[in-house]
Amino acid sequence: MPHQSVLLHLVAGGCGGTVGAIVTCPLEVVKTRLQASPLSLRTICFREVNLHAVNGGSFSRPARVSATGVLEVLRNILQKEGHRSLFRGLGPTVIGVAPTRAIYFGAYSCAKEICNSHLEPETKAVHMLSASFAGFVSITMTNPIWLVKTRLQLDESRGRQRQTSTLHCVRNIFQTEGMRGFYRGMSASYVGISETVIKFVIYEELKQRLNGRGQGLTPPLQSLAGIAPQQQQINFLALMLAAGVSKTCASIIAYPHEVIRTRLRQKGSRYKTLVQTTRLVYQQEGLRAFYRGLQAQMIRQIPNTAIMMTTYELIVHIAGKV
């Protein structure tokens, strides 16, 4: 792919991330609720009722049994909090996704250019180093935004008690926890860089194989614009498939860090550090707890990543032809 300015990658990455985040926001809320819940996906929930015995005494027994899964969490949110709650945290998402993706893709592009000049170009080592650096930079700069988003998504209050604005949440965090409160969960996010590394390694490999020339996506996208030779044509859906496959593999492998990060970001949480949280969740809830919300994550992230990556590549291509 021809050299592009850093500004172009910033804009393309920001636009792609924004579009994908808005479309999939309801599933993000469901996923966050599941990650923070102490219940497993199939844990029995009891609501006790008092029953009078023959001798005048009383005892309690469960009134109903239910399983907490994606559909039930979605139904509970709609029934108890209304449809607007499915977009809770969208404000910080819209504010944060553009600079986060922009910083990420800009850093990735710069790091990749530097690595290509010192190492064998377009190798897996180049992709891994570039993705790691980009992840570290974007996490460090934008963690406060995502902490606020998580707090809003976990807020189940209604009416006047509800945190109605992002600014109210920010003010509350600052007053009760100080500046350090905005960086809770950042250690787990650093661990999550492994997901990004795996995703980009697979994505770049699939992209090169689909292109057939190992030179990026310029020839395939030229065919979509009608300015490339017939033999260079590639179905646009194939690009989305490459992004989806890469994200699926990476998410399954690295997903536990998301559960740990959500627990660390909870208000008034008993979870303090990365190691302590990992040990506590494992001891009290078992190994399955680290994959709570994975179903919602899969449903959300596959289309989200596909939209993000294809939007990014398309904008880069179009801008390069202007």
Tab-separated table of C-alpha atoms in Angstrom:
chain	number	residue	atom	x	y	z
A	1	MET	CA	0.000	0.000	0.000
A	2	PRO	CA	1.395	3.463	-0.848
A	3	HIS	CA	2.629	5.602	2.035
A	4	GLN	CA	-0.205	7.638	3.540
A	5	SER	CA	-0.036	10.540	5.954
A	6	VAL	CA	-0.574	9.876	9.639
A	7	LEU	CA	-3.579	12.197	9.540
A	8	LEU	CA	-5.273	9.990	6.967
A	9	HIS	CA	-4.899	6.912	9.188
A	10	LEU	CA	-6.169	8.880	12.186
A	11	VAL	CA	-9.321	9.945	10.358
A	12	ALA	CA	-9.937	6.540	8.760
A	13	GLY	CA	-9.483	4.662	12.015
A	14	GLY	CA	-11.699	7.077	13.920
A	15	CYS	CA	-14.536	6.899	11.402
A	16	GLY	CA	-14.442	3.118	11.242
A	17	GLY	CA	-14.501	2.719	15.000
A	18	THR	CA	-17.350	5.198	15.463
A	19	VAL	CA	-19.653	3.531	12.953
A	20	GLY	CA	-19.085	0.059	14.378
A	21	ALA	CA	-19.538	1.155	18.009
A	22	ILE	CA	-22.840	2.936	17.421
A	23	VAL	CA	-24.397	0.013	15.567
A	24	THR	CA	-23.451	-2.550	18.223
A	25	CYS	CA	-23.938	-0.476	21.415
A	26	PRO	CA	-26.877	-2.522	22.851
A	27	LEU	CA	-24.844	-5.717	22.805
A	28	GLU	CA	-21.966	-3.896	24.475
A	29	VAL	CA	-24.263	-2.985	27.381
A	30	VAL	CA	-25.476	-6.595	27.693
A	31	LYS	CA	-21.923	-7.915	27.608
A	32	THR	CA	-20.767	-5.520	30.332
A	33	ARG	CA	-23.688	-6.465	32.591
A	34	LEU	CA	-22.872	-10.155	32.188
A	35	GLN	CA	-19.189	-9.625	32.888
A	36	ALA	CA	-19.917	-7.777	36.119
A	37	SER	CA	-22.562	-10.214	37.334
A	38	PRO	CA	-21.537	-12.775	39.979
A	39	LEU	CA	-23.913	-15.241	38.330
A	40	SER	CA	-22.792	-17.709	35.705
A	41	LEU	CA	-24.589	-18.039	32.398
A	42	ARG	CA	-26.752	-20.836	33.752
A	43	THR	CA	-26.847	-20.098	37.449
A	44	ILE	CA	-30.181	-20.599	39.187
A	45	CYS	CA	-31.652	-17.421	40.632
A	46	PHE	CA	-34.000	-17.609	43.624
A	47	ARG	CA	-36.665	-15.241	44.781
A	48	GLU	CA	-37.944	-16.369	48.172
A	49	VAL	CA	-41.594	-16.332	49.271
A	50	ASN	CA	-43.033	-17.110	52.677
A	51	LEU	CA	-45.359	-20.129	52.946
A	52	HIS	CA	-47.451	-20.948	56.001
A	53	ALA	CA	-47.185	-24.477	57.353
A	54	VAL	CA	-50.038	-26.456	58.895
A	55	ASN	CA	-48.835	-25.779	62.436
A	56	GLY	CA	-48.777	-22.050	61.873
A	57	GLY	CA	-45.070	-21.747	61.166
A	58	SER	CA	-43.583	-20.506	57.964
A	59	PHE	CA	-40.746	-21.354	55.646
A	60	SER	CA	-39.304	-20.096	52.380
A	61	ARG	CA	-38.771	-21.679	49.028
A	62	PRO	CA	-37.779	-20.406	45.570
A	63	ALA	CA	-40.662	-18.921	43.608
A	64	ARG	CA	-39.072	-19.268	40.191
A	65	VAL	CA	-35.922	-20.383	38.454
A	66	SER	CA	-34.304	-18.490	35.577
A	67	ALA	CA	-31.098	-18.579	33.583
A	68	THR	CA	-29.147	-15.410	33.004
A	69	GLY	CA	-28.063	-15.243	29.383
A	70	VAL	CA	-27.876	-12.680	26.610
A	71	LEU	CA	-31.585	-12.735	25.787
A	72	GLU	CA	-32.701	-12.588	29.412
A	73	VAL	CA	-30.394	-9.696	30.262
A	74	LEU	CA	-31.670	-7.896	27.178
A	75	ARG	CA	-35.279	-8.563	28.181
A	76	ASN	CA	-34.679	-7.432	31.771
A	77	ILE	CA	-33.115	-4.174	30.634
A	78	LEU	CA	-36.052	-3.444	28.329
A	79	GLN	CA	-38.661	-4.288	30.967
A	80	LYS	CA	-37.077	-2.601	33.983
A	81	GLU	CA	-35.083	0.267	32.527
A	82	GLY	CA	-36.498	0.956	29.089
A	83	HIS	CA	-35.022	0.867	25.602
A	84	ARG	CA	-32.879	3.947	26.230
A	85	SER	CA	-30.780	1.937	28.675
A	86	LEU	CA	-29.564	-0.222	25.784
A	87	PHE	CA	-27.605	2.828	24.666
A	88	ARG	CA	-26.288	3.722	28.098
A	89	GLY	CA	-22.650	4.754	27.825
A	90	LEU	CA	-23.037	5.707	24.167
A	91	GLY	CA	-21.881	9.245	24.939
A	92	PRO	CA	-18.390	8.238	26.108
A	93	THR	CA	-18.314	5.640	23.338
A	94	VAL	CA	-18.940	8.214	20.612
A	95	ILE	CA	-16.522	10.617	22.268
A	96	GLY	CA	-13.864	7.998	22.836
A	97	VAL	CA	-14.024	5.557	19.957
A	98	ALA	CA	-12.858	8.038	17.332
A	99	PRO	CA	-9.716	9.202	19.188
A	100	THR	CA	-9.013	5.655	20.415
A	101	ARG	CA	-9.167	4.097	16.955
A	102	ALA	CA	-7.475	7.110	15.435
A	103	ILE	CA	-4.600	6.949	17.912
A	104	TYR	CA	-4.380	3.198	17.449
A	105	PHE	CA	-4.274	3.164	13.658
A	106	GLY	CA	-1.979	6.182	13.558
A	107	ALA	CA	0.460	4.569	15.995
A	108	TYR	CA	0.175	1.235	14.160
A	109	SER	CA	0.972	2.868	10.822
A	110	CYS	CA	3.988	4.743	12.212
A	111	ALA	CA	5.331	1.721	14.075
A	112	LYS	CA	4.863	-0.487	11.034
A	113	GLU	CA	6.785	1.926	8.835
A	114	ILE	CA	9.663	2.072	11.330
A	115	CYS	CA	9.735	-1.702	11.811
A	116	ASN	CA	9.670	-2.307	8.059
A	117	SER	CA	12.765	-0.116	7.690
A	118	HIS	CA	14.711	-2.084	10.320
A	119	LEU	CA	13.310	-5.611	9.941
A	120	GLU	CA	12.213	-7.786	7.071
A	121	PRO	CA	9.152	-5.932	5.709
A	122	GLU	CA	5.597	-7.186	6.241
A	123	THR	CA	6.530	-10.121	8.452
A	124	LYS	CA	4.573	-11.362	11.461
A	125	ALA	CA	7.201	-9.851	13.753
A	126	VAL	CA	6.549	-6.440	12.230
A	127	HIS	CA	2.792	-6.806	12.670
A	128	MET	CA	3.121	-7.987	16.278
A	129	LEU	CA	5.480	-5.193	17.320
A	130	SER	CA	3.392	-2.559	15.587
A	131	ALA	CA	0.132	-3.787	17.115
A	132	SER	CA	1.672	-3.986	20.602
A	133	PHE	CA	2.996	-0.456	20.451
A	134	ALA	CA	-0.278	0.912	19.100
A	135	GLY	CA	-2.278	-0.865	21.796
A	136	PHE	CA	-0.071	0.448	24.586
A	137	VAL	CA	-0.317	4.044	23.369
A	138	SER	CA	-4.094	4.028	22.849
A	139	ILE	CA	-4.827	2.325	26.204
A	140	THR	CA	-2.659	4.741	28.157
A	141	MET	CA	-4.237	7.809	26.578
A	142	THR	CA	-7.901	6.806	26.584
A	143	ASN	CA	-8.507	4.577	29.643
A	144	PRO	CA	-10.485	7.279	31.547
A	145	ILE	CA	-13.051	7.450	28.749
A	146	TRP	CA	-13.719	3.729	28.830
A	147	LEU	CA	-13.915	3.613	32.611
A	148	VAL	CA	-16.701	6.207	32.489
A	149	LYS	CA	-18.470	4.198	29.798
A	150	THR	CA	-18.340	1.034	31.913
A	151	ARG	CA	-19.680	2.842	34.984
A	152	LEU	CA	-22.623	4.197	32.991
A	153	GLN	CA	-23.406	0.801	31.479
A	154	LEU	CA	-23.430	-0.830	34.931
A	155	ASP	CA	-25.691	1.852	36.391
A	156	GLU	CA	-29.108	0.233	36.866
A	157	SER	CA	-30.733	3.142	38.702
A	158	ARG	CA	-33.864	4.752	37.348
A	159	GLY	CA	-35.603	8.077	37.518
A	160	ARG	CA	-33.983	10.865	39.504
A	161	GLN	CA	-31.360	8.580	40.998
A	162	ARG	CA	-30.011	7.679	37.594
A	163	GLN	CA	-26.697	9.127	36.454
A	164	THR	CA	-28.147	11.026	33.534
A	165	SER	CA	-24.976	12.430	32.052
A	166	THR	CA	-21.368	11.631	31.373
A	167	LEU	CA	-20.288	14.781	33.195
A	168	HIS	CA	-22.150	13.711	36.342
A	169	CYS	CA	-20.348	10.374	36.265
A	170	VAL	CA	-16.965	12.023	35.707
A	171	ARG	CA	-17.542	14.410	38.586
A	172	ASN	CA	-18.615	11.588	40.894
A	173	ILE	CA	-15.521	9.504	40.092
A	174	PHE	CA	-13.198	12.447	40.658
A	175	GLN	CA	-14.809	13.394	43.979
A	176	THR	CA	-14.889	9.872	45.412
A	177	GLU	CA	-11.780	8.250	43.925
A	178	GLY	CA	-9.567	11.047	42.655
A	179	MET	CA	-7.557	10.981	39.421
A	180	ARG	CA	-6.353	7.450	40.116
A	181	GLY	CA	-9.925	6.265	39.820
A	182	PHE	CA	-9.947	7.029	36.102
A	183	TYR	CA	-7.153	4.529	35.515
A	184	ARG	CA	-8.713	1.492	37.179
A	185	GLY	CA	-8.586	-1.569	34.977
A	186	MET	CA	-5.719	-0.276	32.870
A	187	SER	CA	-3.483	-3.182	33.896
A	188	ALA	CA	-6.024	-5.643	32.497
A	189	SER	CA	-6.200	-3.586	29.310
A	190	TYR	CA	-2.438	-3.940	28.911
A	191	VAL	CA	-2.846	-7.698	29.160
A	192	GLY	CA	-5.509	-7.368	26.475
A	193	ILE	CA	-2.895	-6.098	24.012
A	194	SER	CA	-2.334	-9.767	23.262
A	195	GLU	CA	-5.797	-9.858	21.660
A	196	THR	CA	-4.902	-7.019	19.332
A	197	VAL	CA	-1.601	-8.644	18.402
A	198	ILE	CA	-3.287	-11.935	17.536
A	199	LYS	CA	-6.031	-10.156	15.594
A	200	PHE	CA	-3.702	-8.113	13.417
A	201	VAL	CA	-1.333	-10.972	12.717
A	202	ILE	CA	-4.209	-13.092	11.430
A	203	TYR	CA	-5.834	-10.168	9.640
A	204	GLU	CA	-2.681	-9.132	7.813
A	205	GLU	CA	-2.009	-12.728	6.780
A	206	LEU	CA	-5.540	-13.222	5.437
A	207	LYS	CA	-5.426	-9.838	3.733
A	208	GLN	CA	-2.239	-10.694	1.897
A	209	ARG	CA	-3.553	-14.097	0.868
A	210	LEU	CA	-6.790	-12.574	-0.439
A	211	ASN	CA	-4.856	-9.955	-2.337
A	212	GLY	CA	-2.417	-12.498	-3.731
A	213	ARG	CA	0.417	-10.011	-3.929
A	214	GLY	CA	1.201	-9.162	-0.277
A	215	GLN	CA	1.007	-5.449	-1.005
A	216	GLY	CA	-2.014	-4.476	1.063
A	217	LEU	CA	-5.534	-3.843	-0.103
A	218	THR	CA	-4.997	-1.301	-2.861
A	219	PRO	CA	-5.504	-3.648	-5.872
A	220	PRO	CA	-8.643	-5.343	-4.466
A	221	LEU	CA	-10.229	-2.050	-3.557
A	222	GLN	CA	-9.324	-0.627	-6.941
A	223	SER	CA	-11.495	-3.302	-8.444
A	224	LEU	CA	-14.387	-2.146	-6.297
A	225	ALA	CA	-13.902	1.357	-7.619
A	226	GLY	CA	-13.816	0.054	-11.172
A	227	ILE	CA	-10.260	1.138	-11.904
A	228	ALA	CA	-8.327	-2.113	-11.506
A	229	PRO	CA	-7.708	-5.002	-13.921
A	230	GLN	CA	-10.252	-7.794	-13.898
A	231	GLN	CA	-7.776	-10.308	-12.473
A	232	GLN	CA	-7.298	-8.157	-9.358
A	233	GLN	CA	-10.941	-8.244	-8.363
A	234	ILE	CA	-11.892	-9.487	-4.918
A	235	ASN	CA	-15.255	-9.693	-3.258
A	236	PHE	CA	-15.694	-6.961	-0.661
A	237	LEU	CA	-17.326	-9.514	1.642
A	238	ALA	CA	-14.062	-11.443	1.698
A	239	LEU	CA	-12.391	-8.498	3.401
A	240	MET	CA	-15.131	-8.415	6.031
A	241	LEU	CA	-14.714	-12.157	6.502
A	242	ALA	CA	-10.981	-11.722	7.114
A	243	ALA	CA	-11.658	-9.100	9.780
A	244	GLY	CA	-14.358	-11.223	11.391
A	245	VAL	CA	-12.270	-14.399	11.495
A	246	SER	CA	-9.262	-12.616	12.958
A	247	LYS	CA	-11.350	-10.986	15.695
A	248	THR	CA	-13.122	-14.232	16.577
A	249	CYS	CA	-9.875	-16.128	17.123
A	250	ALA	CA	-8.330	-13.300	19.120
A	251	SER	CA	-11.398	-12.747	21.303
A	252	ILE	CA	-11.733	-16.376	22.332
A	253	ILE	CA	-8.069	-16.625	23.302
A	254	ALA	CA	-7.769	-13.321	25.171
A	255	TYR	CA	-11.322	-12.791	26.460
A	256	PRO	CA	-10.684	-13.334	30.230
A	257	HIS	CA	-8.917	-9.980	30.482
A	258	GLU	CA	-12.201	-8.227	29.656
A	259	VAL	CA	-14.014	-9.816	32.588
A	260	ILE	CA	-11.173	-8.856	34.916
A	261	ARG	CA	-11.122	-5.302	33.541
A	262	THR	CA	-14.864	-4.854	34.040
A	263	ARG	CA	-14.633	-6.103	37.632
A	264	LEU	CA	-11.795	-3.668	38.334
A	265	ARG	CA	-13.821	-0.765	36.943
A	266	GLN	CA	-16.919	-1.398	39.064
A	267	LYS	CA	-17.918	1.337	41.494
A	268	GLY	CA	-16.988	0.518	45.083
A	269	SER	CA	-15.484	-2.706	43.860
A	270	ARG	CA	-13.794	-5.233	46.143
A	271	TYR	CA	-11.447	-5.936	43.260
A	272	LYS	CA	-8.198	-4.018	43.665
A	273	THR	CA	-5.423	-5.380	41.438
A	274	LEU	CA	-5.066	-7.585	38.387
A	275	VAL	CA	-3.638	-10.561	40.274
A	276	GLN	CA	-6.013	-10.236	43.230
A	277	THR	CA	-9.044	-10.008	40.937
A	278	THR	CA	-7.962	-13.012	38.898
A	279	ARG	CA	-7.460	-15.112	42.019
A	280	LEU	CA	-10.727	-13.991	43.617
A	281	VAL	CA	-12.860	-14.662	40.547
A	282	TYR	CA	-11.307	-18.085	40.064
A	283	GLN	CA	-11.687	-19.119	43.706
A	284	GLN	CA	-15.280	-17.950	44.105
A	285	GLU	CA	-16.766	-18.519	40.646
A	286	GLY	CA	-14.533	-20.945	38.803
A	287	LEU	CA	-12.880	-20.927	35.403
A	288	ARG	CA	-16.136	-20.413	33.488
A	289	ALA	CA	-16.538	-16.985	35.048
A	290	PHE	CA	-13.680	-15.687	32.911
A	291	TYR	CA	-15.798	-16.296	29.812
A	292	ARG	CA	-18.980	-14.673	31.076
A	293	GLY	CA	-20.521	-12.530	28.349
A	294	LEU	CA	-18.497	-14.187	25.592
A	295	GLN	CA	-21.620	-14.951	23.579
A	296	ALA	CA	-22.635	-11.295	23.530
A	297	GLN	CA	-19.043	-10.374	22.724
A	298	MET	CA	-18.995	-12.673	19.714
A	299	ILE	CA	-22.330	-11.422	18.419
A	300	ARG	CA	-21.162	-7.827	18.809
A	301	GLN	CA	-17.497	-7.864	17.892
A	302	ILE	CA	-17.622	-9.768	14.634
A	303	PRO	CA	-19.784	-7.220	12.779
A	304	ASN	CA	-18.198	-4.358	14.727
A	305	THR	CA	-14.670	-5.303	13.702
A	306	ALA	CA	-15.699	-6.057	10.134
A	307	ILE	CA	-17.356	-2.639	9.805
A	308	MET	CA	-14.411	-0.886	11.462
A	309	MET	CA	-11.666	-2.493	9.402
A	310	THR	CA	-13.427	-2.246	6.043
A	311	THR	CA	-14.364	1.390	6.662
A	312	TYR	CA	-10.754	2.110	7.562
A	313	GLU	CA	-9.324	0.425	4.468
A	314	LEU	CA	-11.924	1.993	2.172
A	315	ILE	CA	-11.282	5.532	3.419
A	316	VAL	CA	-7.515	5.058	3.091
A	317	HIS	CA	-7.967	3.802	-0.466
A	318	ILE	CA	-10.383	6.533	-1.566
A	319	ALA	CA	-8.252	9.289	-0.018
A	320	GLY	CA	-5.208	7.893	-1.767
A	321	LYS	CA	-6.948	8.289	-5.124
A	322	VAL	CA	-8.084	11.860	-4.590
